[in-house]
Coordinates of C-alpha atoms in Angstrom, one line a residue:
M1 CA 117.1 127.0 97.4
L2 CA 116.2 123.4 96.7
R3 CA 113.0 122.3 98.3
V4 CA 113.2 118.9 99.9
A5 CA 109.9 118.8 101.8
R6 CA 107.3 121.3 102.9
D7 CA 109.3 122.4 105.9
L8 CA 112.9 121.7 104.7
S9 CA 114.9 123.3 102.0
I10 CA 118.6 123.5 101.4
D11 CA 120.8 126.2 100.0
E12 CA 122.5 125.3 96.7
N13 CA 125.7 127.0 98.0
D14 CA 125.9 124.3 100.7
I15 CA 126.3 121.6 98.1
E16 CA 129.9 121.1 96.8
I17 CA 130.2 119.4 93.4
G18 CA 133.5 118.3 91.9
F19 CA 134.1 116.4 88.8
V20 CA 136.4 113.4 88.5
R21 CA 137.2 110.8 85.9
A22 CA 134.6 108.1 85.7
S23 CA 135.6 104.4 85.9
G24 CA 134.3 101.6 83.7
P25 CA 133.9 101.3 79.9
G26 CA 133.7 104.3 77.7
G27 CA 136.6 104.1 75.3
Q28 CA 139.3 106.9 75.1
N29 CA 136.7 109.5 76.3
V30 CA 136.7 108.1 79.8
N31 CA 140.5 108.7 80.1
K32 CA 140.4 112.3 78.8
L33 CA 137.3 113.9 80.4
A34 CA 136.2 114.3 84.0
T35 CA 132.5 113.6 83.7
A36 CA 131.6 111.8 87.0
A37 CA 130.2 114.1 89.6
Q38 CA 131.2 113.9 93.3
L39 CA 128.7 115.7 95.5
R40 CA 129.5 116.6 99.1
F41 CA 126.8 117.9 101.5
D42 CA 127.4 118.7 105.1
T43 CA 124.3 117.7 107.1
S44 CA 125.3 119.9 110.0
R45 CA 124.3 122.9 108.0
I46 CA 120.6 122.0 108.1
T47 CA 118.5 121.6 111.2
L48 CA 116.9 118.2 111.4
A49 CA 114.9 116.5 114.1
E50 CA 116.7 113.7 116.0
D51 CA 114.6 110.9 114.5
V52 CA 115.1 112.3 111.0
R53 CA 118.8 112.6 111.6
A54 CA 119.0 109.0 112.8
R55 CA 117.0 107.7 109.8
L56 CA 119.3 109.7 107.5
V57 CA 122.4 108.2 109.0
R58 CA 120.9 104.7 108.7
L59 CA 119.8 105.3 105.1
A60 CA 123.0 107.0 103.9
G61 CA 125.2 104.1 105.3
Q62 CA 128.6 104.2 103.7
R63 CA 127.8 107.4 101.8
M64 CA 128.0 109.4 105.1
T65 CA 131.4 110.1 106.7
K66 CA 131.9 110.3 110.5
D67 CA 131.8 114.1 110.3
G68 CA 128.2 113.9 108.9
V69 CA 129.2 114.7 105.3
I70 CA 127.2 112.9 102.6
V71 CA 129.3 111.9 99.6
I72 CA 127.4 110.9 96.4
H73 CA 129.3 109.7 93.3
A74 CA 127.3 109.9 90.1
Q75 CA 128.7 108.5 86.9
R76 CA 125.6 107.1 85.2
F77 CA 125.7 109.5 82.3
R78 CA 128.3 110.7 79.8
T79 CA 128.0 114.4 80.5
Q80 CA 128.8 116.5 83.5
E81 CA 125.5 118.3 83.5
R82 CA 123.4 115.1 83.6
N83 CA 125.7 113.5 86.3
R84 CA 125.4 116.7 88.3
A85 CA 121.6 116.7 88.1
D86 CA 121.6 113.0 88.9
A87 CA 123.7 113.5 92.1
I88 CA 121.5 116.4 93.3
E89 CA 118.3 114.3 92.7
R90 CA 119.8 111.4 94.6
L91 CA 120.6 113.7 97.5
L92 CA 117.1 115.1 97.6
E93 CA 115.6 111.6 97.4
L94 CA 117.7 110.5 100.3
L95 CA 116.6 113.5 102.4
R96 CA 113.0 113.0 101.4
E97 CA 113.1 109.3 102.4
A98 CA 114.6 110.2 105.8
M99 CA 111.8 112.8 106.4
V100 CA 109.1 110.1 106.1
R101 CA 108.2 108.7 109.5
P102 CA 107.5 104.9 109.4
T103 CA 104.0 103.9 110.6
P104 CA 104.2 102.1 113.9
R105 CA 103.4 98.4 113.8
R106 CA 100.3 97.3 115.7
P107 CA 100.6 93.8 116.9
T108 CA 97.7 91.6 116.1
K109 CA 96.6 88.2 117.3
P110 CA 95.3 85.3 115.1
T111 CA 91.5 84.7 115.1
L112 CA 90.0 81.6 116.7
G113 CA 88.9 80.3 113.3
S114 CA 92.4 80.7 111.8
K115 CA 93.9 78.8 114.8
Q116 CA 91.4 76.0 114.3
R117 CA 92.0 75.8 110.6
R118 CA 95.7 75.6 111.2
L119 CA 95.4 72.8 113.8
E120 CA 93.0 70.8 111.5
G121 CA 95.5 71.1 108.6
K122 CA 98.3 69.9 110.9
K123 CA 96.1 67.0 112.1
R124 CA 95.2 66.0 108.5
R125 CA 98.9 66.1 107.5
G126 CA 99.9 64.0 110.5
D127 CA 97.2 61.4 109.7
I128 CA 98.6 61.1 106.1
K129 CA 102.1 60.6 107.3
A130 CA 101.0 58.1 110.0
R131 CA 99.3 55.9 107.3
R132 CA 102.4 55.8 105.1
G133 CA 104.4 52.8 106.4
T134 CA 101.8 50.9 108.4
R135 CA 101.4 47.9 106.1
G136 CA 102.7 44.9 107.9
F137 CA 104.0 41.8 106.1
E138 CA 102.7 38.6 107.6
D139 CA 105.0 35.6 107.1

């Protein structure tokens, strides 16, 4: 069992990991070995609150299929073991981030002093601009 949060843990058997050939530079080794890990996790196997599920869908973005399967492709490292661990860690981080409820914004109003300072600054700037081209040429 992998512990995501205090009240959420996922079974390691629910995570499917396959290995594919990595793209990008790496010489001949990249053509011979399948070191990139492709993790698939079906989110319907765990029970999530509706708000957590909505945040998970928003955070996962393109990594989540229409069926609710999260697909993570890890090819940062040159070995299967490190890419496998990286993919699992990225999945856990995604789930942890979805579990955090955002703090609600409390609307505030500007103070009277800040309003007055803003208007004084605007008045001062307007006076500077008004004095710019007022020199008349008397012929």
